[in-house]
mmCIF file of C-alpha atoms in Angstrom:
data_model
loop_
_atom_site.group_PDB
_atom_site.id
_atom_site.type_symbol
_atom_site.label_atom_id
_atom_site.label_comp_id
_atom_site.label_asym_id
_atom_site.label_seq_id
_atom_site.Cartn_x
_atom_site.Cartn_y
_atom_site.Cartn_z
ATOM 1 C CA UNK Y 222 105.944 101.325 120.891
ATOM 2 C CA UNK Y 223 103.884 104.331 119.825
ATOM 3 C CA UNK Y 224 100.339 104.537 118.499
ATOM 4 C CA UNK Y 225 99.226 107.698 116.694
ATOM 5 C CA UNK Y 226 95.520 108.486 116.578
ATOM 6 C CA UNK Y 227 94.218 110.850 113.907
ATOM 7 C CA UNK Y 228 90.769 112.402 114.105
ATOM 8 C CA UNK Y 229 89.671 113.545 110.661
ATOM 9 C CA UNK Y 230 86.778 115.639 111.937
ATOM 10 C CA UNK Y 231 86.707 119.414 111.507
ATOM 11 C CA UNK Y 232 84.465 119.688 114.609
ATOM 12 C CA UNK Y 233 86.266 120.251 117.910
ATOM 13 C CA UNK Y 234 85.426 117.813 120.682
ATOM 14 C CA UNK Y 235 82.793 115.895 118.760
ATOM 15 C CA UNK Y 236 82.409 112.173 118.033
ATOM 16 C CA UNK Y 237 85.722 111.487 116.277
ATOM 17 C CA UNK Y 238 87.861 113.568 118.619
ATOM 18 C CA UNK Y 239 86.244 111.786 121.575
ATOM 19 C CA UNK Y 240 86.675 108.376 119.925
ATOM 20 C CA UNK Y 241 90.391 108.938 119.290
ATOM 21 C CA UNK Y 242 90.890 110.008 122.917
ATOM 22 C CA UNK Y 243 89.045 106.900 124.146
ATOM 23 C CA UNK Y 244 90.963 104.410 122.027
ATOM 24 C CA UNK Y 245 94.307 106.024 122.864
ATOM 25 C CA UNK Y 246 93.371 105.763 126.546
ATOM 26 C CA UNK Y 247 92.933 102.001 126.056
ATOM 27 C CA UNK Y 248 96.316 101.776 124.309
ATOM 28 C CA UNK Y 249 97.994 103.782 127.094
ATOM 29 C CA UNK Y 250 96.449 101.487 129.727
ATOM 30 C CA UNK Y 251 98.023 98.579 127.837
ATOM 31 C CA UNK Y 252 101.430 100.243 128.133
ATOM 32 C CA UNK Y 253 101.770 101.914 124.748
ATOM 33 C CA UNK Y 254 102.989 105.439 124.162
ATOM 34 C CA UNK Y 255 100.345 107.485 122.372
ATOM 35 C CA UNK Y 256 100.084 110.678 120.378
ATOM 36 C CA UNK Y 257 97.236 112.355 118.550
ATOM 37 C CA UNK Y 258 96.421 114.665 115.676
ATOM 38 C CA UNK Y 259 93.084 116.450 115.779
ATOM 39 C CA UNK Y 260 92.272 118.029 112.443
ATOM 40 C CA UNK Y 261 89.586 119.999 114.279
ATOM 41 C CA UNK Y 262 92.445 121.966 115.828
ATOM 42 C CA UNK Y 263 94.652 122.048 112.745
ATOM 43 C CA UNK Y 264 94.816 123.737 109.392
ATOM 44 C CA UNK Y 265 96.129 121.402 106.694
ATOM 45 C CA UNK Y 266 95.986 122.788 103.170
ATOM 46 C CA UNK Y 267 95.474 120.508 100.197
ATOM 47 C CA UNK Y 268 98.419 119.238 98.171
ATOM 48 C CA UNK Y 269 99.171 121.347 95.102
ATOM 49 C CA UNK Y 270 101.142 118.606 93.305
ATOM 50 C CA UNK Y 271 104.086 120.969 92.912
ATOM 51 C CA UNK Y 272 106.524 118.049 92.870
ATOM 52 C CA UNK Y 273 109.059 119.553 95.269
ATOM 53 C CA UNK Y 274 108.851 116.557 97.618
ATOM 54 C CA UNK Y 275 109.670 114.214 94.714
ATOM 55 C CA UNK Y 276 113.038 115.989 94.539
ATOM 56 C CA UNK Y 277 113.809 115.094 98.163
ATOM 57 C CA UNK Y 278 112.835 118.453 99.604
ATOM 58 C CA UNK Y 279 110.325 119.145 102.369
ATOM 59 C CA UNK Y 280 106.814 120.252 101.525
ATOM 60 C CA UNK Y 281 106.704 123.952 100.681
ATOM 61 C CA UNK Y 282 103.302 124.471 102.293
ATOM 62 C CA UNK Y 283 103.888 125.966 105.732
ATOM 63 C CA UNK Y 284 100.934 124.927 107.874
ATOM 64 C CA UNK Y 285 99.964 122.540 110.658
ATOM 65 C CA UNK Y 286 100.986 119.506 108.575
ATOM 66 C CA UNK Y 287 104.674 120.117 109.302
ATOM 67 C CA UNK Y 288 104.663 118.501 112.795
ATOM 68 C CA UNK Y 289 102.331 115.740 111.547
ATOM 69 C CA UNK Y 290 105.052 114.501 109.177
ATOM 70 C CA UNK Y 291 107.257 113.639 112.164
ATOM 71 C CA UNK Y 292 104.381 112.106 114.134
ATOM 72 C CA UNK Y 293 103.577 109.770 111.232
ATOM 73 C CA UNK Y 294 107.185 108.582 110.991
ATOM 74 C CA UNK Y 295 107.625 108.170 114.765
ATOM 75 C CA UNK Y 296 104.497 106.005 115.132
ATOM 76 C CA UNK Y 297 104.559 102.216 115.010
ATOM 77 C CA UNK Y 298 100.803 102.173 114.381
ATOM 78 C CA UNK Y 299 98.404 104.775 112.995
ATOM 79 C CA UNK Y 300 94.686 104.678 113.789
ATOM 80 C CA UNK Y 301 92.542 107.037 111.730
ATOM 81 C CA UNK Y 302 88.918 107.967 112.367
ATOM 82 C CA UNK Y 303 86.694 110.059 110.133
ATOM 83 C CA UNK Y 304 83.093 111.127 110.136
ATOM 84 C CA UNK Y 305 81.277 110.154 106.952
ATOM 85 C CA UNK Y 306 80.938 113.222 104.741
ATOM 86 C CA UNK Y 307 79.015 112.625 101.553
ATOM 87 C CA UNK Y 308 79.886 108.929 101.590
ATOM 88 C CA UNK Y 309 83.590 109.114 102.439
ATOM 89 C CA UNK Y 310 86.263 110.803 104.554
ATOM 90 C CA UNK Y 311 86.317 114.512 105.261
ATOM 91 C CA UNK Y 312 88.156 116.955 103.027
ATOM 92 C CA UNK Y 313 90.432 117.774 105.965
ATOM 93 C CA UNK Y 314 91.523 114.137 106.276
ATOM 94 C CA UNK Y 315 91.913 113.809 102.512
ATOM 95 C CA UNK Y 316 94.277 116.797 102.579
ATOM 96 C CA UNK Y 317 96.399 115.080 105.263
ATOM 97 C CA UNK Y 318 96.450 111.850 103.230
ATOM 98 C CA UNK Y 319 97.441 113.650 100.037
ATOM 99 C CA UNK Y 320 100.144 115.663 101.764
ATOM 100 C CA UNK Y 321 101.653 112.475 103.216
ATOM 101 C CA UNK Y 322 102.872 111.648 99.698
ATOM 102 C CA UNK Y 323 106.195 113.133 100.795
ATOM 103 C CA UNK Y 324 106.769 109.996 102.903
ATOM 104 C CA UNK Y 325 106.063 107.728 99.938
ATOM 105 C CA UNK Y 326 108.267 109.700 97.577
ATOM 106 C CA UNK Y 327 111.127 109.851 100.044
ATOM 107 C CA UNK Y 328 111.609 106.189 100.818
ATOM 108 C CA UNK Y 329 108.215 104.778 101.819
ATOM 109 C CA UNK Y 330 108.647 105.961 105.419
ATOM 110 C CA UNK Y 331 105.246 104.589 106.487
ATOM 111 C CA UNK Y 332 105.844 101.136 105.029
ATOM 112 C CA UNK Y 333 105.262 98.231 107.431
ATOM 113 C CA UNK Y 334 103.607 100.397 110.078
ATOM 114 C CA UNK Y 335 100.289 99.084 111.340
ATOM 115 C CA UNK Y 336 97.197 100.932 110.244
ATOM 116 C CA UNK Y 337 93.596 100.786 111.385
ATOM 117 C CA UNK Y 338 90.513 102.786 110.485
ATOM 118 C CA UNK Y 339 87.260 103.851 112.081
ATOM 119 C CA UNK Y 340 84.301 105.821 110.778
ATOM 120 C CA UNK Y 341 81.239 107.395 112.330
ATOM 121 C CA UNK Y 342 78.091 107.873 110.241
ATOM 122 C CA UNK Y 343 74.687 109.382 110.794
ATOM 123 C CA UNK Y 344 72.988 105.990 110.525
ATOM 124 C CA UNK Y 345 73.987 102.355 110.981
ATOM 125 C CA UNK Y 346 74.637 102.004 107.240
ATOM 126 C CA UNK Y 347 75.695 105.556 106.579
ATOM 127 C CA UNK Y 348 78.833 105.030 104.491
ATOM 128 C CA UNK Y 349 81.195 103.891 107.244
ATOM 129 C CA UNK Y 350 82.543 100.892 105.311
ATOM 130 C CA UNK Y 351 83.285 103.018 102.237
ATOM 131 C CA UNK Y 352 84.999 105.616 104.423
ATOM 132 C CA UNK Y 353 87.116 102.916 106.069
ATOM 133 C CA UNK Y 354 87.922 101.451 102.647
ATOM 134 C CA UNK Y 355 89.166 104.857 101.497
ATOM 135 C CA UNK Y 356 91.382 105.178 104.576
ATOM 136 C CA UNK Y 357 92.660 101.631 103.985
ATOM 137 C CA UNK Y 358 93.509 102.558 100.372
ATOM 138 C CA UNK Y 359 95.685 105.395 101.675
ATOM 139 C CA UNK Y 360 97.404 102.955 104.033
ATOM 140 C CA UNK Y 361 97.940 100.380 101.270
ATOM 141 C CA UNK Y 362 99.528 103.003 99.020
ATOM 142 C CA UNK Y 363 102.066 103.631 101.784
ATOM 143 C CA UNK Y 364 102.764 99.905 102.221
ATOM 144 C CA UNK Y 365 101.207 99.770 105.676
ATOM 145 C CA UNK Y 366 99.879 96.598 107.312
ATOM 146 C CA UNK Y 367 96.142 96.935 107.896
ATOM 147 C CA UNK Y 368 94.435 95.618 111.015
ATOM 148 C CA UNK Y 369 90.665 95.370 111.457
ATOM 149 C CA UNK Y 370 88.560 94.680 114.499
ATOM 150 C CA UNK Y 371 89.170 90.934 114.361
ATOM 151 C CA UNK Y 372 86.118 90.138 112.279
ATOM 152 C CA UNK Y 373 85.522 93.068 109.969
ATOM 153 C CA UNK Y 374 87.042 96.277 108.666
ATOM 154 C CA UNK Y 375 87.540 98.300 111.835
ATOM 155 C CA UNK Y 376 85.504 100.583 114.044
ATOM 156 C CA UNK Y 377 82.084 101.218 112.526
ATOM 157 C CA UNK Y 378 80.012 103.583 114.614
ATOM 158 C CA UNK Y 379 76.800 105.557 114.414
ATOM 159 C CA UNK Y 380 76.514 108.984 115.986
ATOM 160 C CA UNK Y 381 76.307 109.800 118.765
ATOM 161 C CA UNK Y 382 79.203 107.360 119.019
ATOM 162 C CA UNK Y 383 79.360 107.292 122.823
ATOM 163 C CA UNK Y 384 75.815 105.901 122.888
ATOM 164 C CA UNK Y 385 76.416 103.279 120.188
ATOM 165 C CA UNK Y 386 77.304 100.173 122.218
ATOM 166 C CA UNK Y 387 77.659 97.914 119.185
ATOM 167 C CA UNK Y 388 79.813 100.455 117.369
ATOM 168 C CA UNK Y 389 81.970 101.200 120.399
ATOM 169 C CA UNK Y 390 82.661 97.478 120.701
ATOM 170 C CA UNK Y 391 84.088 97.494 117.153
ATOM 171 C CA UNK Y 392 86.299 100.475 118.043
ATOM 172 C CA UNK Y 393 87.543 98.819 121.242
ATOM 173 C CA UNK Y 394 88.131 95.561 119.371
ATOM 174 C CA UNK Y 395 90.094 97.462 116.716
ATOM 175 C CA UNK Y 396 92.458 99.209 119.126
ATOM 176 C CA UNK Y 397 92.951 95.992 121.071
ATOM 177 C CA UNK Y 398 93.788 94.169 117.829
ATOM 178 C CA UNK Y 399 96.320 96.891 116.971
ATOM 179 C CA UNK Y 400 97.884 96.496 120.426
ATOM 180 C CA UNK Y 401 97.897 92.694 120.123
ATOM 181 C CA UNK Y 402 99.662 92.791 116.760
ATOM 182 C CA UNK Y 403 102.219 95.345 117.974
ATOM 183 C CA UNK Y 404 102.976 93.089 120.942
ATOM 184 C CA UNK Y 405 103.461 90.125 118.574
ATOM 185 C CA UNK Y 406 105.755 92.203 116.361
ATOM 186 C CA UNK Y 407 107.813 93.249 119.376
ATOM 187 C CA UNK Y 408 108.603 89.625 120.326
#
């Protein structure tokens, strides 16, 4: 089974990119195939609501989102992490979410996949829960099954994330919960 990690940060190699690499390492050690999308290395334009995808055609915007469409469909679970920007997800991640409408309009291709969210804020209560809620809303709209960290919403971290022991525990708990549920689904 495959787990896709998506880092919604526009900053290369920073907290969210590092977090996605760390949680995918845990999943790989548990025997899962992994893949990643780093928006810090990608250019994904916003949706223009042209309606072409509603007619069964592929998105007309030719950018780095094209390979992401396949990665989303191939994954059994999708784990998304975003820094908190002005109380919610980044514009780059919002563009990816909006552009994924093609999968909803063409047969709910993300339905019944597992989804989990993580957010990194500048302070302990820096908007992480609202950011995670926004990511969860995207997942709900696709009909995904949302997994938390076993007690709360998902990975809630404060930057610098690598130094946030309490936050890293929520991220580790989240990826382990995703792996546990995938293993149960496989049986």
